[in-house]
Amino acid sequence: MAHDQKKEEDPRKVNNPFPLDSNCYNILDEIGKGASAIVYKAICLPINSTVVAIKAIDLEKLRADFDNVRREAKTMTLLSHPNILQAHCSFTVDSRLWVVMPFMSGGSLQSIISSSYPDGLSESCIATVLKEILSALSYLHGQGHLHRDIKAGNILIDSTGSVKLADFGVSASIYESNSSYGSWSSSFSSSMMLTDVAGTPYWMAPEVIHSHTGYSLKADIWSFGITALELAHGRPPLSHLPPSKSLIMKITKRFRFSDYEKTNDMKSKKFTKSFKDMVGLCLDQDPSKRPSAEKLLKHSFFKYSKGPEFLVKNLLHGLPSVEQRFKSMKIRMSLLLNKTDEEDEDESIGGTPKLRRISGWNFNEEVFELDPVFPSDRKQVTFGGEAFIKDKEKGSNESLNSSSSGQVLSETDHISVQESGSDGQDGNTVCNHNETCESVDVVGSGGAGGGNSTGDNGLVLQTLKFLKKSVDDQKQLVNHMIGLIQGEDSANQTSEEQLRKEIENLKVQLENEKKKNSALELELEFLKLKLSNE
Amino acid sequence: MKALFKPKPRTPADLVRQTRDLLILADRGTDTKESKREEKMMELSKLIRDLKSVLYGDSESEPIPEACTQLTQEFFRENTLRLLITCLPKLNLETRKDATQVVANLQRQQVQSRLIACDYLEKNIDLMDTLIAGYDNTDLALHYGAMLRECIRHQSVARYVLESEHMKKFFDFIQLPNFDIASDAAATFKELLTRHKSTVAEFLSKNYDWFFAEYNSKLLESTNYITRRQAVKLLGDILLDRSNSAVMTRYVSSRDNLRILMNLLRESSKSIQIEAFHVFKLFAANQNKPPDIVSILVTNRSKLLRLFADFKTEKEDEQFEADKALVVKEIAALEPK
């Protein structure tokens, strides 16, 4: 590894120049926001007003052992690679943890795409960026670290075109087992599995969602493949659904044809054979068949990669600043959310109440998207939603899919309260019940995979957490919109009217989510009761 | 590339011996020429990485128990661990990380169903002094800290650290300005005080006076939010552990302790309030409350009841509500003695 040699300087001499005192920093602007953190652009006064990014994490929102933040801070201190964003330092300021990092003036690829490249990037850009990220991943995996949240939003770029992987908030080390009271042996290879659910739904590998089966480094490769699709199309697959829904869909294996129709317009875009092939390798259902990061680096697709100047010229040129993008993103987000909701509503009213079980996602190289896999009738559906294609080589995939075991179990699994005539073994269960039915089902199939009751609760809990988060997000958006309208005096009537409507819509949506949430919570209580009776 | 397919010429024991030779060289660190030295250090880095892959396996293969045993035996046959720890400052970042993982793994390796790492450490217990001192060194703290946490998995080693003078230093380490180091020290501190129940109970009863005096003044009354929050959580964990019931009874009989916990109950931070409640409830539930505790509770009765009236966890928590109801009942029924 080339960077190994570069790290020869006397370690005791490395005197960190960044002060551990908030008074030494001057915050300029807000450039990002998450559930429990805000990212600022700031200058560090004692060091010639060097521009930095500060991630301020609200510790009040975290559990008291702070194990996750501790691990993140440690990871960011100890990893050293040109394509990994390192922290300058971190310290607490009252109930906030400040992580001081280099300022990446280009921002995240996600923000670049949504502001200027809604239909995706060119293949040479993608190859250039992804090669850098692969090199980071290869280093990370060599260290026994999983990133667990690879996505365009976590790929940052600076003014010189240098690309860095960021956000180790949910990363994990397979050496440092979380269950320190567990087994006394651990090993590097496949047997070393993590089982907690982490990451962002759209990018999550199937085995991460079915977390009771365990997953390892190859989960990052899946997310890497999804990120490639994201860069190519401008958004990840299934992203027209809210995250909780995408997750539930993957858990329940239920799928509506109409959910995919929107992706048809993507067909017009042409991609090279080698790109499709590369993504196809990453999105293999079987983690063991996905190539390692190191191996993937040698794929022919990355021969298209260029230097950082190429990105400066072809990607960064003429972009609005990160601060500006963040501001307009806030507004656009709320509009987008709203739109999705409307379309969603339309479908459920007007359209196809058909829900089918699927056992996972197959990457369709032709259409360059993910296809659902139907377990029992072994059929595959293209994105047009019309054509059923016999799946020729599914046999082995089947057994790997926890949903197929789920099918078997759902017959015996008494947890499922749903009395719908789902005889479980034809993949054709039609669910025309109401919301509650859906939520029951989440529970049912969550339990199906492992057949162990504690796992059920875990999954349901995760789902509930996601739902709760999406409710929270929406609440925040509503608040934001209200703030916007109040602050806007020059806005003309129509746009104000529009915004008001949107708020109304968001409120309705919020209510719906809340209802769903409480329905799920009810189910959870019911399950708990059942379990304690057993 | 070729090397991948070549059978490994060296046995695990060879790897350890060569590592040891190079460590001795690095430890002396004089007379060799700069270029020569660099070459040797590169070789050392490679060897330590090889040790790691024997112990952990790699992306292609699982670790082989037989090889691990050989390696462990040779490693502790002589003073390799001491050399590795003392030479750590001379290694580069990547090699330090590898070394840390090797040391961590060795603590768990059994040779003829004995943890020989433990035997070694008992005879070389001063190594703990070196590791703990690492918290004062920004560049070594995270590596030494991780090694230390692995070593105190052995009960005898944990007992040594608990009973040493070092224990006092942890009160400062966990408040270091550097978050990554402070939180590492906090994790070690917690491990020391929760892992080996009988040892912890013994330590706490023997050292009750100074330990809780420090704990109260330095941690629970710290100006630092994260220190207070972690400390009150840990205090709850300690006192609620059945093996520490004697210590708990003593703790909840002190009016000074009660005063501190009541202050924490009034914090603006919800999380601290909740954690403080879990300790406070022990004062209230104590069936043999000393008169001065009773009188404090009676004096503050209306304030406390008002506080608890709208005291809620973010998520609904049945256990919490039940505890709260009990505490309220207990306080409401108090008669001044």
PDB file of C-alpha atoms in Angstrom, chain A residues 1 3-5 7-8 11-12 14 20 59-60 62-66 69-70 73-74 77-80 90-92 94-95 97 139 142-143 175 177 180-181 183-191 525, chain B residues 42 49 52 56-59 61-63 89 92-94 96-97 101 105 107-108 115 139 142-143 146 149 153-154 177-180 183-184 187 190-191 194-195 224-226 229-230 233 269-271:
ATOM      1  CA  MET A   1       0.000   0.000   0.000  1.00  0.00           C
ATOM      2  CA  HIS A   3       0.261   5.383   1.638  1.00  0.00           C
ATOM      3  CA  ASP A   4       1.973   3.163   4.179  1.00  0.00           C
ATOM      4  CA  GLN A   5       5.332   4.532   3.298  1.00  0.00           C
ATOM      5  CA  LYS A   7       3.279   7.724   7.049  1.00  0.00           C
ATOM      6  CA  GLU A   8       6.866   7.572   8.166  1.00  0.00           C
ATOM      7  CA  PRO A  11       4.555  10.239  15.234  1.00  0.00           C
ATOM      8  CA  ARG A  12       5.462  12.218  18.344  1.00  0.00           C
ATOM      9  CA  VAL A  14       2.696  15.293  14.700  1.00  0.00           C
ATOM     10  CA  LEU A  20      -9.899  21.915  21.113  1.00  0.00           C
ATOM     11  CA  LEU A  59     -25.449  14.146  22.348  1.00  0.00           C
ATOM     12  CA  GLU A  60     -28.746  14.596  24.134  1.00  0.00           C
ATOM     13  CA  LEU A  62     -27.890   9.616  21.821  1.00  0.00           C
ATOM     14  CA  ARG A  63     -27.700   6.783  24.281  1.00  0.00           C
ATOM     15  CA  ALA A  64     -25.468   7.399  27.262  1.00  0.00           C
ATOM     16  CA  ASP A  65     -22.758   4.870  26.555  1.00  0.00           C
ATOM     17  CA  PHE A  66     -21.871   6.931  23.472  1.00  0.00           C
ATOM     18  CA  VAL A  69     -19.794   8.236  18.631  1.00  0.00           C
ATOM     19  CA  ARG A  70     -16.745   6.915  20.387  1.00  0.00           C
ATOM     20  CA  ALA A  73     -14.327   9.425  16.513  1.00  0.00           C
ATOM     21  CA  LYS A  74     -11.791   6.674  16.899  1.00  0.00           C
ATOM     22  CA  THR A  77      -8.709   9.463  13.984  1.00  0.00           C
ATOM     23  CA  LEU A  78      -7.051   6.193  13.143  1.00  0.00           C
ATOM     24  CA  LEU A  79      -7.909   5.769   9.489  1.00  0.00           C
ATOM     25  CA  SER A  80      -5.476   7.361   7.130  1.00  0.00           C
ATOM     26  CA  SER A  90     -13.214  16.408  18.162  1.00  0.00           C
ATOM     27  CA  PHE A  91     -14.319  17.850  21.482  1.00  0.00           C
ATOM     28  CA  THR A  92     -17.515  18.552  23.352  1.00  0.00           C
ATOM     29  CA  ASP A  94     -21.922  21.598  26.240  1.00  0.00           C
ATOM     30  CA  SER A  95     -24.207  18.856  25.072  1.00  0.00           C
ATOM     31  CA  LEU A  97     -19.912  17.005  20.127  1.00  0.00           C
ATOM     32  CA  TYR A 139      -8.301   0.184   2.474  1.00  0.00           C
ATOM     33  CA  GLY A 142      -8.321  -4.355   4.656  1.00  0.00           C
ATOM     34  CA  GLN A 143      -8.534  -2.831   8.125  1.00  0.00           C
ATOM     35  CA  TYR A 175     -12.238  -6.845  15.082  1.00  0.00           C
ATOM     36  CA  SER A 177     -16.951  -6.993  18.383  1.00  0.00           C
ATOM     37  CA  SER A 180     -17.710  -7.756  24.257  1.00  0.00           C
ATOM     38  CA  TYR A 181     -19.191 -10.300  26.588  1.00  0.00           C
ATOM     39  CA  SER A 183     -17.347 -15.264  22.384  1.00  0.00           C
ATOM     40  CA  TRP A 184     -13.676 -15.015  23.013  1.00  0.00           C
ATOM     41  CA  SER A 185     -12.675 -15.744  19.532  1.00  0.00           C
ATOM     42  CA  SER A 186     -13.136 -13.712  16.473  1.00  0.00           C
ATOM     43  CA  SER A 187     -11.883 -14.080  13.002  1.00  0.00           C
ATOM     44  CA  PHE A 188     -11.648 -11.997   9.935  1.00  0.00           C
ATOM     45  CA  SER A 189     -13.454 -13.975   7.322  1.00  0.00           C
ATOM     46  CA  SER A 190     -17.046 -14.737   6.582  1.00  0.00           C
ATOM     47  CA  SER A 191     -17.820 -16.285   9.924  1.00  0.00           C
ATOM     48  CA  GLU A 525     -47.355  -4.681  22.150  1.00  0.00           C
TER      49      GLU A 525
ATOM     50  CA  MET B  42       9.355  -2.094   6.873  1.00  0.00           C
ATOM     51  CA  ARG B  49       0.747  -7.867   9.623  1.00  0.00           C
ATOM     52  CA  LYS B  52      -2.366 -10.582  12.408  1.00  0.00           C
ATOM     53  CA  TYR B  56      -7.568 -13.481  12.349  1.00  0.00           C
ATOM     54  CA  GLY B  57      -7.390 -15.224   9.014  1.00  0.00           C
ATOM     55  CA  ASP B  58      -7.806 -13.169   5.881  1.00  0.00           C
ATOM     56  CA  SER B  59     -10.432 -12.641   3.237  1.00  0.00           C
ATOM     57  CA  SER B  61      -9.156 -18.268   4.860  1.00  0.00           C
ATOM     58  CA  GLU B  62     -10.205 -18.793   8.429  1.00  0.00           C
ATOM     59  CA  PRO B  63      -7.590 -18.795  11.154  1.00  0.00           C
ATOM     60  CA  PRO B  89       5.858   4.598  19.515  1.00  0.00           C
ATOM     61  CA  ASN B  92       3.944   3.740  11.915  1.00  0.00           C
ATOM     62  CA  LEU B  93       0.196   4.211  12.237  1.00  0.00           C
ATOM     63  CA  GLU B  94      -0.841   1.149  10.227  1.00  0.00           C
ATOM     64  CA  ARG B  96       0.409   0.255  15.451  1.00  0.00           C
ATOM     65  CA  LYS B  97      -3.129  -0.696  14.549  1.00  0.00           C
ATOM     66  CA  GLN B 101      -5.192  -6.109  17.099  1.00  0.00           C
ATOM     67  CA  ASN B 105      -6.439 -11.345  19.948  1.00  0.00           C
ATOM     68  CA  GLN B 107      -5.596 -12.252  25.206  1.00  0.00           C
ATOM     69  CA  ARG B 108      -8.238 -14.699  24.059  1.00  0.00           C
ATOM     70  CA  LEU B 115      -5.145 -18.290  28.806  1.00  0.00           C
ATOM     71  CA  ASP B 139      -0.543   9.654  19.718  1.00  0.00           C
ATOM     72  CA  LEU B 142      -6.072   4.997  21.435  1.00  0.00           C
ATOM     73  CA  HIS B 143      -3.688   2.101  20.805  1.00  0.00           C
ATOM     74  CA  ALA B 146      -7.544  -0.593  23.241  1.00  0.00           C
ATOM     75  CA  ARG B 149      -9.271  -2.873  27.666  1.00  0.00           C
ATOM     76  CA  ARG B 153     -10.707  -8.960  30.576  1.00  0.00           C
ATOM     77  CA  HIS B 154      -8.514 -11.017  32.885  1.00  0.00           C
ATOM     78  CA  PRO B 177     -10.435  17.791  26.046  1.00  0.00           C
ATOM     79  CA  ASN B 178      -9.751  15.379  23.203  1.00  0.00           C
ATOM     80  CA  PHE B 179     -13.038  13.578  22.757  1.00  0.00           C
ATOM     81  CA  ASP B 180     -11.691  10.404  21.208  1.00  0.00           C
ATOM     82  CA  SER B 183     -14.298   8.574  25.571  1.00  0.00           C
ATOM     83  CA  ASP B 184     -11.802   5.734  25.247  1.00  0.00           C
ATOM     84  CA  ALA B 187     -15.026   3.050  28.168  1.00  0.00           C
ATOM     85  CA  LYS B 190     -16.709   1.578  32.836  1.00  0.00           C
ATOM     86  CA  GLU B 191     -15.262  -1.811  31.973  1.00  0.00           C
ATOM     87  CA  THR B 194     -18.667  -3.382  35.756  1.00  0.00           C
ATOM     88  CA  ARG B 195     -16.953  -6.415  34.295  1.00  0.00           C
ATOM     89  CA  ASN B 224     -18.718  19.001  31.567  1.00  0.00           C
ATOM     90  CA  TYR B 225     -22.074  17.742  30.249  1.00  0.00           C
ATOM     91  CA  ILE B 226     -20.841  14.472  28.853  1.00  0.00           C
ATOM     92  CA  ARG B 229     -24.170  12.227  31.911  1.00  0.00           C
ATOM     93  CA  GLN B 230     -21.865   9.243  31.630  1.00  0.00           C
ATOM     94  CA  LYS B 233     -25.489   6.485  34.099  1.00  0.00           C
ATOM     95  CA  SER B 269     -30.880  17.917  30.140  1.00  0.00           C
ATOM     96  CA  LYS B 270     -33.656  15.362  29.964  1.00  0.00           C
ATOM     97  CA  SER B 271     -31.218  12.477  29.607  1.00  0.00           C
TER      98      SER B 271
END
